[in-house]
PDB file of C-alpha atoms in Angstrom:
ATOM      1  CA  MET P  28      61.112   3.104-107.743  1.00 64.00           C
ATOM      2  CA  LYS P  29      64.131   2.186-106.140  1.00 93.00           C
ATOM      3  CA  LYS P  30      64.062  -1.884-106.170  1.00 98.00           C
ATOM      4  CA  ILE P  31      63.994  -3.413-109.638  1.00 98.00           C
ATOM      5  CA  LEU P  32      64.001  -7.210-110.256  1.00 98.00           C
ATOM      6  CA  LEU P  33      65.809  -7.870-113.533  1.00 98.00           C
ATOM      7  CA  THR P  34      65.428 -11.163-115.237  1.00 98.00           C
ATOM      8  CA  GLY P  35      67.938 -12.263-117.946  1.00 97.00           C
ATOM      9  CA  GLY P  36      71.061 -10.268-115.862  1.00 97.00           C
ATOM     10  CA  SER P  37      73.556 -12.460-117.294  1.00 94.00           C
ATOM     11  CA  GLY P  38      72.131 -12.356-120.892  1.00 93.00           C
ATOM     12  CA  MET P  39      73.243  -9.419-123.573  1.00 95.00           C
ATOM     13  CA  VAL P  40      70.252  -7.045-122.871  1.00 96.00           C
ATOM     14  CA  GLY P  41      70.360  -7.666-118.716  1.00 97.00           C
ATOM     15  CA  ARG P  42      74.543  -6.771-118.696  1.00 97.00           C
ATOM     16  CA  ASN P  43      74.380  -3.921-120.902  1.00 98.00           C
ATOM     17  CA  PHE P  44      71.545  -2.456-118.423  1.00 98.00           C
ATOM     18  CA  LEU P  45      73.460  -3.450-115.299  1.00 98.00           C
ATOM     19  CA  GLU P  46      76.597  -1.270-116.980  1.00 97.00           C
ATOM     20  CA  HIS P  47      74.654   1.653-117.781  1.00 98.00           C
ATOM     21  CA  LYS P  48      75.702   4.459-115.763  1.00 97.00           C
ATOM     22  CA  LYS P  49      71.997   5.205-114.538  1.00 97.00           C
ATOM     23  CA  SER P  50      72.353   1.655-112.901  1.00 97.00           C
ATOM     24  CA  LYS P  51      73.683   3.302-109.609  1.00 97.00           C
ATOM     25  CA  ASN P  52      70.492   5.154-109.120  1.00 96.00           C
ATOM     26  CA  TYR P  53      68.621   1.868-107.966  1.00 97.00           C
ATOM     27  CA  GLU P  54      68.895  -1.404-106.215  1.00 98.00           C
ATOM     28  CA  ILE P  55      68.680  -3.728-108.987  1.00 98.00           C
ATOM     29  CA  LEU P  56      68.267  -7.491-108.188  1.00 98.00           C
ATOM     30  CA  TYR P  57      69.719  -9.622-110.973  1.00 98.00           C
ATOM     31  CA  PRO P  58      69.393 -13.282-109.472  1.00 97.00           C
ATOM     32  CA  SER P  59      70.941 -16.156-111.545  1.00 94.00           C
ATOM     33  CA  SER P  60      69.075 -19.257-113.088  1.00 91.00           C
ATOM     34  CA  ASN P  61      70.214 -21.101-109.704  1.00 92.00           C
ATOM     35  CA  GLN P  62      68.998 -18.372-107.796  1.00 95.00           C
ATOM     36  CA  LEU P  63      65.196 -17.943-109.423  1.00 97.00           C
ATOM     37  CA  ASP P  64      64.211 -20.703-111.584  1.00 97.00           C
ATOM     38  CA  LEU P  65      61.579 -18.764-113.739  1.00 98.00           C
ATOM     39  CA  LEU P  66      60.124 -22.151-115.099  1.00 97.00           C
ATOM     40  CA  ASP P  67      59.348 -23.177-111.102  1.00 98.00           C
ATOM     41  CA  ASN P  68      55.886 -21.158-110.482  1.00 98.00           C
ATOM     42  CA  ASN P  69      55.749 -21.722-106.903  1.00 98.00           C
ATOM     43  CA  GLY P  70      59.680 -20.198-106.790  1.00 98.00           C
ATOM     44  CA  VAL P  71      58.736 -17.582-108.767  1.00 98.00           C
ATOM     45  CA  TYR P  72      55.909 -16.452-106.233  1.00 98.00           C
ATOM     46  CA  GLU P  73      58.273 -16.980-103.123  1.00 98.00           C
ATOM     47  CA  TYR P  74      61.062 -14.880-104.904  1.00 98.00           C
ATOM     48  CA  LEU P  75      58.793 -12.199-105.372  1.00 98.00           C
ATOM     49  CA  ASN P  76      57.250 -12.235-102.203  1.00 98.00           C
ATOM     50  CA  GLN P  77      60.316 -11.859-100.424  1.00 98.00           C
ATOM     51  CA  GLU P  78      61.750  -9.201-102.484  1.00 98.00           C
ATOM     52  CA  MET P  79      58.712  -7.179-103.164  1.00 98.00           C
ATOM     53  CA  PRO P  80      60.422  -5.154-106.024  1.00 98.00           C
ATOM     54  CA  ASP P  81      59.163  -1.644-107.099  1.00 98.00           C
ATOM     55  CA  LEU P  82      59.315  -2.493-110.628  1.00 98.00           C
ATOM     56  CA  VAL P  83      60.090  -5.679-112.293  1.00 98.00           C
ATOM     57  CA  ILE P  84      61.735  -6.017-115.773  1.00 98.00           C
ATOM     58  CA  HIS P  85      61.403  -9.311-117.829  1.00 98.00           C
ATOM     59  CA  CYS P  86      64.250  -9.525-120.074  1.00 97.00           C
ATOM     60  CA  ALA P  87      65.050 -13.361-119.762  1.00 96.00           C
ATOM     61  CA  GLY P  88      64.157 -15.713-122.557  1.00 92.00           C
ATOM     62  CA  LYS P  89      65.410 -18.483-125.071  1.00 88.00           C
ATOM     63  CA  VAL P  90      66.739 -16.503-127.594  1.00 81.00           C
ATOM     64  CA  GLY P  91      68.428 -17.643-131.187  1.00 78.00           C
ATOM     65  CA  GLY P  92      68.870 -16.826-134.808  1.00 74.00           C
ATOM     66  CA  ILE P  93      66.944 -18.406-137.667  1.00 76.00           C
ATOM     67  CA  GLN P  94      68.831 -21.775-137.327  1.00 78.00           C
ATOM     68  CA  ALA P  95      68.329 -22.062-133.732  1.00 82.00           C
ATOM     69  CA  ASN P  96      64.637 -21.462-133.920  1.00 83.00           C
ATOM     70  CA  VAL P  97      64.054 -23.660-136.929  1.00 85.00           C
ATOM     71  CA  LEU P  98      65.353 -26.542-135.017  1.00 86.00           C
ATOM     72  CA  ASP P  99      63.661 -26.046-131.884  1.00 89.00           C
ATOM     73  CA  PRO P 100      60.291 -24.633-132.312  1.00 91.00           C
ATOM     74  CA  VAL P 101      58.826 -26.340-128.941  1.00 94.00           C
ATOM     75  CA  GLY P 102      61.416 -24.932-126.843  1.00 92.00           C
ATOM     76  CA  PHE P 103      61.529 -21.319-127.793  1.00 93.00           C
ATOM     77  CA  PHE P 104      57.537 -21.456-127.577  1.00 96.00           C
ATOM     78  CA  SER P 105      57.063 -23.422-124.091  1.00 97.00           C
ATOM     79  CA  GLU P 106      60.128 -21.920-122.513  1.00 97.00           C
ATOM     80  CA  ASN P 107      59.181 -18.340-123.158  1.00 97.00           C
ATOM     81  CA  LEU P 108      55.546 -18.611-122.606  1.00 98.00           C
ATOM     82  CA  ILE P 109      55.962 -20.388-119.115  1.00 98.00           C
ATOM     83  CA  ILE P 110      58.687 -17.866-117.684  1.00 98.00           C
ATOM     84  CA  GLY P 111      56.564 -15.090-119.205  1.00 98.00           C
ATOM     85  CA  THR P 112      53.512 -15.772-117.436  1.00 98.00           C
ATOM     86  CA  ASN P 113      54.826 -17.415-114.437  1.00 98.00           C
ATOM     87  CA  LEU P 114      56.597 -13.836-113.990  1.00 98.00           C
ATOM     88  CA  ILE P 115      53.535 -11.748-114.799  1.00 98.00           C
ATOM     89  CA  SER P 116      51.074 -13.695-112.979  1.00 98.00           C
ATOM     90  CA  ASN P 117      52.643 -13.745-109.667  1.00 98.00           C
ATOM     91  CA  SER P 118      53.913 -10.279-109.662  1.00 98.00           C
ATOM     92  CA  TYR P 119      49.838  -9.213-110.311  1.00 98.00           C
ATOM     93  CA  LYS P 120      48.934 -11.768-107.440  1.00 98.00           C
ATOM     94  CA  LEU P 121      51.144  -9.842-105.284  1.00 98.00           C
ATOM     95  CA  GLY P 122      50.181  -6.254-106.311  1.00 98.00           C
ATOM     96  CA  ILE P 123      53.344  -5.431-107.888  1.00 98.00           C
ATOM     97  CA  LYS P 124      52.265  -2.518-109.722  1.00 98.00           C
ATOM     98  CA  LYS P 125      54.959  -1.690-112.481  1.00 98.00           C
ATOM     99  CA  LEU P 126      56.435  -4.308-114.924  1.00 98.00           C
ATOM    100  CA  ILE P 127      58.192  -3.767-118.101  1.00 98.00           C
ATOM    101  CA  ASN P 128      57.897  -6.755-120.523  1.00 98.00           C
ATOM    102  CA  LEU P 129      60.732  -7.077-123.426  1.00 98.00           C
ATOM    103  CA  GLY P 130      58.830  -8.081-126.448  1.00 96.00           C
ATOM    104  CA  SER P 131      60.109  -8.595-129.890  1.00 93.00           C
ATOM    105  CA  SER P 132      59.446  -7.281-133.365  1.00 91.00           C
ATOM    106  CA  CYS P 133      59.095 -10.742-134.371  1.00 90.00           C
ATOM    107  CA  MET P 134      55.358 -10.510-133.063  1.00 94.00           C
ATOM    108  CA  TYR P 135      54.777  -8.371-136.166  1.00 94.00           C
ATOM    109  CA  PRO P 136      53.206  -9.977-139.358  1.00 93.00           C
ATOM    110  CA  ARG P 137      55.382 -10.938-141.750  1.00 90.00           C
ATOM    111  CA  VAL P 138      53.718  -9.236-144.171  1.00 90.00           C
ATOM    112  CA  ALA P 139      53.008  -5.502-143.445  1.00 91.00           C
ATOM    113  CA  ASN P 140      53.912  -1.983-144.068  1.00 93.00           C
ATOM    114  CA  ASN P 141      57.173  -0.726-142.830  1.00 93.00           C
ATOM    115  CA  PRO P 142      57.981   1.028-140.733  1.00 95.00           C
ATOM    116  CA  LEU P 143      55.948  -0.859-138.490  1.00 95.00           C
ATOM    117  CA  LYS P 144      53.799   0.711-136.133  1.00 97.00           C
ATOM    118  CA  GLU P 145      52.673  -1.042-132.658  1.00 97.00           C
ATOM    119  CA  SER P 146      49.193  -1.246-133.435  1.00 96.00           C
ATOM    120  CA  TYR P 147      50.123  -3.714-136.313  1.00 96.00           C
ATOM    121  CA  ILE P 148      50.981  -6.673-133.546  1.00 95.00           C
ATOM    122  CA  LEU P 149      49.193  -9.780-134.317  1.00 92.00           C
ATOM    123  CA  SER P 150      47.335  -8.025-137.279  1.00 94.00           C
ATOM    124  CA  GLY P 151      48.580 -11.080-139.738  1.00 94.00           C
ATOM    125  CA  MET P 152      50.299 -14.327-140.127  1.00 93.00           C
ATOM    126  CA  LEU P 153      53.824 -14.385-138.396  1.00 92.00           C
ATOM    127  CA  GLU P 154      57.293 -15.412-139.980  1.00 89.00           C
ATOM    128  CA  PRO P 155      57.070 -18.915-140.087  1.00 90.00           C
ATOM    129  CA  THR P 156      61.017 -19.325-139.510  1.00 88.00           C
ATOM    130  CA  ASN P 157      60.487 -18.114-135.653  1.00 89.00           C
ATOM    131  CA  GLU P 158      56.549 -18.285-135.269  1.00 93.00           C
ATOM    132  CA  GLY P 159      57.179 -20.445-131.970  1.00 95.00           C
ATOM    133  CA  TYR P 160      59.180 -17.939-130.398  1.00 94.00           C
ATOM    134  CA  ALA P 161      56.940 -14.864-131.782  1.00 95.00           C
ATOM    135  CA  LEU P 162      53.680 -16.461-130.437  1.00 96.00           C
ATOM    136  CA  ALA P 163      55.005 -16.831-126.779  1.00 97.00           C
ATOM    137  CA  LYS P 164      56.425 -13.417-126.836  1.00 97.00           C
ATOM    138  CA  ALA P 165      52.896 -12.031-128.250  1.00 97.00           C
ATOM    139  CA  ALA P 166      50.998 -14.274-125.549  1.00 97.00           C
ATOM    140  CA  VAL P 167      53.127 -12.488-122.950  1.00 98.00           C
ATOM    141  CA  ALA P 168      52.909  -9.148-124.020  1.00 98.00           C
ATOM    142  CA  LYS P 169      49.064  -9.415-124.341  1.00 98.00           C
ATOM    143  CA  TYR P 170      48.708 -10.669-120.772  1.00 98.00           C
ATOM    144  CA  CYS P 171      50.452  -7.327-119.612  1.00 98.00           C
ATOM    145  CA  GLU P 172      47.914  -5.734-122.088  1.00 98.00           C
ATOM    146  CA  TYR P 173      45.035  -6.967-120.505  1.00 98.00           C
ATOM    147  CA  ILE P 174      46.296  -6.493-116.691  1.00 98.00           C
ATOM    148  CA  SER P 175      46.732  -2.876-117.671  1.00 98.00           C
ATOM    149  CA  ASN P 176      43.667  -2.590-119.287  1.00 97.00           C
ATOM    150  CA  SER P 177      41.650  -4.136-116.571  1.00 97.00           C
ATOM    151  CA  ASP P 178      43.052  -2.340-113.667  1.00 97.00           C
ATOM    152  CA  LYS P 179      44.855   1.238-114.364  1.00 96.00           C
ATOM    153  CA  SER P 180      46.744   1.264-110.990  1.00 97.00           C
ATOM    154  CA  PHE P 181      48.653  -1.585-113.067  1.00 98.00           C
ATOM    155  CA  LYS P 182      51.266  -0.313-115.354  1.00 98.00           C
ATOM    156  CA  TYR P 183      52.599  -3.435-117.303  1.00 98.00           C
ATOM    157  CA  ARG P 184      54.174  -2.313-120.363  1.00 98.00           C
ATOM    158  CA  ASN P 185      55.910  -3.880-123.594  1.00 98.00           C
ATOM    159  CA  LEU P 186      58.961  -2.745-124.845  1.00 98.00           C
ATOM    160  CA  ILE P 187      59.511  -3.684-128.310  1.00 98.00           C
ATOM    161  CA  PRO P 188      63.377  -3.506-129.310  1.00 96.00           C
ATOM    162  CA  CYS P 189      64.540  -3.935-133.036  1.00 94.00           C
ATOM    163  CA  ASN P 190      67.099  -6.721-133.530  1.00 91.00           C
ATOM    164  CA  ILE P 191      70.165  -5.999-131.014  1.00 94.00           C
ATOM    165  CA  TYR P 192      73.876  -6.563-131.363  1.00 96.00           C
ATOM    166  CA  GLY P 193      76.690  -5.782-129.364  1.00 96.00           C
ATOM    167  CA  LYS P 194      78.837  -6.750-126.242  1.00 95.00           C
ATOM    168  CA  TYR P 195      77.868 -10.160-124.465  1.00 94.00           C
ATOM    169  CA  ASP P 196      76.169 -11.254-127.662  1.00 92.00           C
ATOM    170  CA  LYS P 197      76.449 -15.000-129.142  1.00 88.00           C
ATOM    171  CA  PHE P 198      78.593 -15.742-131.737  1.00 90.00           C
ATOM    172  CA  ASP P 199      78.453 -19.138-132.504  1.00 80.00           C
ATOM    173  CA  GLY P 200      76.792 -20.597-135.639  1.00 68.00           C
ATOM    174  CA  ILE P 201      73.757 -21.580-134.365  1.00 66.00           C
ATOM    175  CA  ASN P 202      72.345 -19.170-131.882  1.00 65.00           C
ATOM    176  CA  SER P 203      73.863 -15.897-133.151  1.00 77.00           C
ATOM    177  CA  HIS P 204      71.687 -13.236-134.780  1.00 83.00           C
ATOM    178  CA  LEU P 205      72.758 -11.784-138.181  1.00 89.00           C
ATOM    179  CA  ILE P 206      75.615  -9.014-136.874  1.00 95.00           C
ATOM    180  CA  PRO P 207      77.183 -11.215-134.469  1.00 94.00           C
ATOM    181  CA  ALA P 208      77.247 -14.195-137.275  1.00 92.00           C
ATOM    182  CA  ILE P 209      79.051 -11.933-139.630  1.00 96.00           C
ATOM    183  CA  ILE P 210      81.609 -10.746-137.214  1.00 97.00           C
ATOM    184  CA  ALA P 211      82.254 -14.480-136.529  1.00 95.00           C
ATOM    185  CA  LYS P 212      82.692 -15.480-140.321  1.00 95.00           C
ATOM    186  CA  VAL P 213      84.729 -12.742-141.366  1.00 97.00           C
ATOM    187  CA  HIS P 214      87.130 -13.062-138.500  1.00 96.00           C
ATOM    188  CA  SER P 215      87.391 -17.010-139.482  1.00 95.00           C
ATOM    189  CA  ALA P 216      88.212 -16.068-143.002  1.00 97.00           C
ATOM    190  CA  MET P 217      90.675 -13.790-142.023  1.00 97.00           C
ATOM    191  CA  GLU P 218      92.453 -16.339-139.848  1.00 96.00           C
ATOM    192  CA  LYS P 219      92.112 -18.858-142.987  1.00 96.00           C
ATOM    193  CA  CYS P 220      92.918 -16.408-145.453  1.00 96.00           C
ATOM    194  CA  SER P 221      89.863 -17.412-147.279  1.00 96.00           C
ATOM    195  CA  ARG P 222      88.823 -15.160-150.205  1.00 95.00           C
ATOM    196  CA  SER P 223      85.002 -15.197-149.743  1.00 96.00           C
ATOM    197  CA  VAL P 224      82.611 -15.170-147.070  1.00 96.00           C
ATOM    198  CA  GLU P 225      79.174 -16.743-147.561  1.00 94.00           C
ATOM    199  CA  VAL P 226      75.726 -14.954-147.525  1.00 94.00           C
ATOM    200  CA  TRP P 227      72.344 -16.843-146.772  1.00 89.00           C
ATOM    201  CA  GLY P 228      70.301 -15.615-149.271  1.00 93.00           C
ATOM    202  CA  ASP P 229      70.715 -12.790-151.885  1.00 94.00           C
ATOM    203  CA  GLY P 230      71.677 -10.078-149.383  1.00 94.00           C
ATOM    204  CA  SER P 231      68.561  -8.180-150.265  1.00 94.00           C
ATOM    205  CA  ALA P 232      66.609  -8.781-147.144  1.00 90.00           C
ATOM    206  CA  ARG P 233      66.438  -5.624-144.862  1.00 91.00           C
ATOM    207  CA  ARG P 234      66.911  -5.342-141.142  1.00 92.00           C
ATOM    208  CA  GLU P 235      67.086  -3.102-138.313  1.00 95.00           C
ATOM    209  CA  PHE P 236      69.978  -3.558-135.833  1.00 96.00           C
ATOM    210  CA  MET P 237      70.692  -1.388-132.649  1.00 97.00           C
ATOM    211  CA  TYR P 238      73.688  -1.473-130.714  1.00 98.00           C
ATOM    212  CA  ALA P 239      73.091  -2.922-127.225  1.00 97.00           C
ATOM    213  CA  GLU P 240      73.936   0.059-124.935  1.00 98.00           C
ATOM    214  CA  ASP P 241      71.219   2.206-126.856  1.00 98.00           C
ATOM    215  CA  LEU P 242      68.674  -0.189-125.790  1.00 98.00           C
ATOM    216  CA  ALA P 243      70.047  -0.137-122.233  1.00 98.00           C
ATOM    217  CA  ASP P 244      69.587   3.517-122.407  1.00 98.00           C
ATOM    218  CA  ALA P 245      66.220   3.519-123.904  1.00 98.00           C
ATOM    219  CA  MET P 246      64.994   1.232-121.039  1.00 98.00           C
ATOM    220  CA  TYR P 247      66.086   3.576-118.477  1.00 98.00           C
ATOM    221  CA  CYS P 248      64.540   6.359-120.043  1.00 97.00           C
ATOM    222  CA  CYS P 249      61.098   4.444-120.081  1.00 98.00           C
ATOM    223  CA  ILE P 250      61.763   3.418-116.384  1.00 97.00           C
ATOM    224  CA  GLU P 251      61.794   6.962-115.570  1.00 96.00           C
ATOM    225  CA  GLN P 252      58.300   8.032-117.768  1.00 96.00           C
ATOM    226  CA  ILE P 253      56.512   4.785-117.521  1.00 97.00           C
ATOM    227  CA  ASP P 254      53.465   6.860-116.483  1.00 95.00           C
ATOM    228  CA  LEU P 255      53.868   8.305-120.037  1.00 96.00           C
ATOM    229  CA  LEU P 256      53.913   4.796-122.111  1.00 97.00           C
ATOM    230  CA  GLY P 257      51.407   3.034-124.064  1.00 97.00           C
ATOM    231  CA  ASN P 258      50.661  -0.363-123.329  1.00 98.00           C
ATOM    232  CA  TYR P 259      53.227  -1.090-126.374  1.00 98.00           C
ATOM    233  CA  THR P 260      56.434   1.036-127.470  1.00 98.00           C
ATOM    234  CA  ASN P 261      58.928   0.552-130.281  1.00 98.00           C
ATOM    235  CA  ILE P 262      62.800   1.032-129.622  1.00 98.00           C
ATOM    236  CA  GLY P 263      65.027   1.002-132.606  1.00 97.00           C
ATOM    237  CA  ASN P 264      67.118   3.378-135.012  1.00 95.00           C
ATOM    238  CA  GLY P 265      64.237   4.101-137.181  1.00 91.00           C
ATOM    239  CA  TYR P 266      65.717   2.934-140.368  1.00 93.00           C
ATOM    240  CA  ASP P 267      66.997  -0.053-141.676  1.00 94.00           C
ATOM    241  CA  LEU P 268      69.759  -1.594-144.194  1.00 96.00           C
ATOM    242  CA  SER P 269      69.858  -4.399-146.456  1.00 96.00           C
ATOM    243  CA  VAL P 270      72.007  -7.708-145.135  1.00 95.00           C
ATOM    244  CA  ASN P 271      74.473  -6.849-147.746  1.00 96.00           C
ATOM    245  CA  ASP P 272      75.033  -3.512-146.003  1.00 97.00           C
ATOM    246  CA  TYR P 273      75.832  -4.742-142.954  1.00 97.00           C
ATOM    247  CA  TYR P 274      78.318  -7.508-144.607  1.00 97.00           C
ATOM    248  CA  LYS P 275      79.990  -4.718-146.133  1.00 97.00           C
ATOM    249  CA  SER P 276      80.069  -2.571-142.909  1.00 97.00           C
ATOM    250  CA  VAL P 277      81.832  -5.550-140.813  1.00 98.00           C
ATOM    251  CA  ILE P 278      83.979  -6.147-143.617  1.00 97.00           C
ATOM    252  CA  LYS P 279      85.202  -2.297-143.923  1.00 97.00           C
ATOM    253  CA  VAL P 280      85.264  -2.111-139.776  1.00 97.00           C
ATOM    254  CA  MET P 281      87.674  -5.329-139.782  1.00 97.00           C
ATOM    255  CA  GLY P 282      89.795  -4.778-142.810  1.00 97.00           C
ATOM    256  CA  TYR P 283      88.751  -8.070-144.665  1.00 97.00           C
ATOM    257  CA  LYS P 284      89.915  -8.021-148.199  1.00 95.00           C
ATOM    258  CA  GLY P 285      87.970 -10.813-149.817  1.00 95.00           C
ATOM    259  CA  ASP P 286      84.324 -11.285-151.583  1.00 96.00           C
ATOM    260  CA  LEU P 287      81.065 -12.166-150.894  1.00 96.00           C
ATOM    261  CA  THR P 288      79.312 -15.659-152.157  1.00 96.00           C
ATOM    262  CA  TYR P 289      75.482 -16.284-152.129  1.00 96.00           C
ATOM    263  CA  ASP P 290      73.976 -19.322-151.002  1.00 93.00           C
ATOM    264  CA  LEU P 291      69.936 -18.986-152.227  1.00 92.00           C
ATOM    265  CA  SER P 292      69.026 -22.056-150.692  1.00 91.00           C
ATOM    266  CA  LYS P 293      69.284 -20.836-147.268  1.00 86.00           C
ATOM    267  CA  PRO P 294      66.322 -19.205-145.203  1.00 76.00           C
ATOM    268  CA  VAL P 295      66.298 -15.580-144.816  1.00 78.00           C
ATOM    269  CA  GLY P 296      63.090 -14.575-142.926  1.00 73.00           C
ATOM    270  CA  MET P 297      60.992 -11.866-143.374  1.00 72.00           C
ATOM    271  CA  VAL P 298      61.727  -9.313-146.724  1.00 79.00           C
ATOM    272  CA  GLN P 299      61.823  -6.445-144.394  1.00 84.00           C
ATOM    273  CA  LYS P 300      61.753  -5.154-140.607  1.00 87.00           C
ATOM    274  CA  VAL P 301      61.911  -1.803-139.181  1.00 93.00           C
ATOM    275  CA  VAL P 302      59.881  -0.567-136.678  1.00 96.00           C
ATOM    276  CA  ASP P 303      58.316   3.032-136.052  1.00 97.00           C
ATOM    277  CA  ILE P 304      60.165   4.795-133.096  1.00 97.00           C
ATOM    278  CA  SER P 305      57.574   7.822-133.315  1.00 97.00           C
ATOM    279  CA  ASN P 306      56.119   7.080-129.704  1.00 97.00           C
ATOM    280  CA  ILE P 307      59.733   6.757-128.026  1.00 97.00           C
ATOM    281  CA  LYS P 308      60.813   9.915-129.555  1.00 97.00           C
ATOM    282  CA  LYS P 309      57.968  11.733-128.066  1.00 96.00           C
ATOM    283  CA  ILE P 310      59.372  11.088-124.540  1.00 96.00           C
ATOM    284  CA  GLY P 311      62.714  12.430-125.587  1.00 95.00           C
ATOM    285  CA  TRP P 312      64.940   9.262-126.566  1.00 97.00           C
ATOM    286  CA  SER P 313      66.732   8.659-129.633  1.00 95.00           C
ATOM    287  CA  PRO P 314      70.036   6.137-130.133  1.00 97.00           C
ATOM    288  CA  ALA P 315      73.157   7.478-129.845  1.00 97.00           C
ATOM    289  CA  TRP P 316      75.674   4.871-131.636  1.00 97.00           C
ATOM    290  CA  SER P 317      76.724   4.515-134.958  1.00 97.00           C
ATOM    291  CA  LEU P 318      76.840   1.008-136.881  1.00 97.00           C
ATOM    292  CA  ASP P 319      80.504   1.378-137.770  1.00 97.00           C
ATOM    293  CA  GLU P 320      81.131   2.387-133.742  1.00 98.00           C
ATOM    294  CA  GLY P 321      78.732  -0.495-132.559  1.00 98.00           C
ATOM    295  CA  ILE P 322      80.619  -3.161-135.033  1.00 98.00           C
ATOM    296  CA  ARG P 323      83.683  -1.810-133.865  1.00 97.00           C
ATOM    297  CA  GLU P 324      83.021  -2.210-129.995  1.00 97.00           C
ATOM    298  CA  SER P 325      81.424  -5.816-130.734  1.00 97.00           C
ATOM    299  CA  TYR P 326      84.387  -6.860-132.518  1.00 97.00           C
ATOM    300  CA  LYS P 327      86.744  -5.773-129.737  1.00 96.00           C
ATOM    301  CA  TYR P 328      84.470  -7.685-127.402  1.00 96.00           C
ATOM    302  CA  TYR P 329      84.381 -10.548-129.745  1.00 96.00           C
ATOM    303  CA  LEU P 330      88.319 -10.845-129.784  1.00 95.00           C
ATOM    304  CA  ASN P 331      88.579 -10.560-125.770  1.00 92.00           C
ATOM    305  CA  ARG P 332      85.569 -12.825-124.687  1.00 82.00           C
ATOM    306  CA  SER P 333      86.246 -14.846-122.202  1.00 59.00           C
ATOM    307  CA  ASP P 334      85.236 -18.105-124.053  1.00 59.00           C
ATOM    308  CA  LEU P 335      88.037 -17.968-126.213  1.00 50.00           C
TER     309      LEU P 335
END
């Protein structure tokens, strides 16, 4: 596999993938939305037919935190479903044999034993705060599974990362996930000399966050060993921490001296979500970045980002 089509090349995952040291081993196409509109089915077919990549990696999507998902379930469902099915159906139609789809741990039931095994997907009710997004991601992942099961020559695989943070993340209040949101809030508090930072809920909910460079590294490992992958493969640290723990780590790294206050009226999502990484460990991959290292690099990026 030498020629790769990467969707979502301008996003956090895509940009970390493109900057990885192994990217030089491949010819990677990463068209902008102006060059390839994934919502345009005919346009997707024409682009794929012209380029005929050896492998498609689907990272593009409409993403956001709890607040963004609650405000726009229609957009999160429809856009992610359409772009996923357009890409997969046309890849299949043109005989492109290998495709890696980035799913989401949101596909797992709201109530399930942790760590979450790949076999648990769609085995129970989804988390209501991001149900639209989760349903779209699950449908696209199932599409890959059906194709691979019906014709073994097609290796359409789903990677399911835990929550990701790092360089090229979103730090605004609507679209950001937990760690970048904490970084932005703590930085603002430091600038304003505020004595406290607000936490949604009581801080006891548990989450698993992995630095984006680790995900990029895992993706290259999976490309190189795609024949060994099952239909679904979790990628993560293999352990979780409480929301309070993440706040404390950010506060320590950034040197903030204030306190935490709690707004118990705010939504917090699932009580716990940590993925089982047994399958990816079998092919020899494990994460390299510690939480403090990842937060330190993310804060450097936040301070130097181009939109300041």
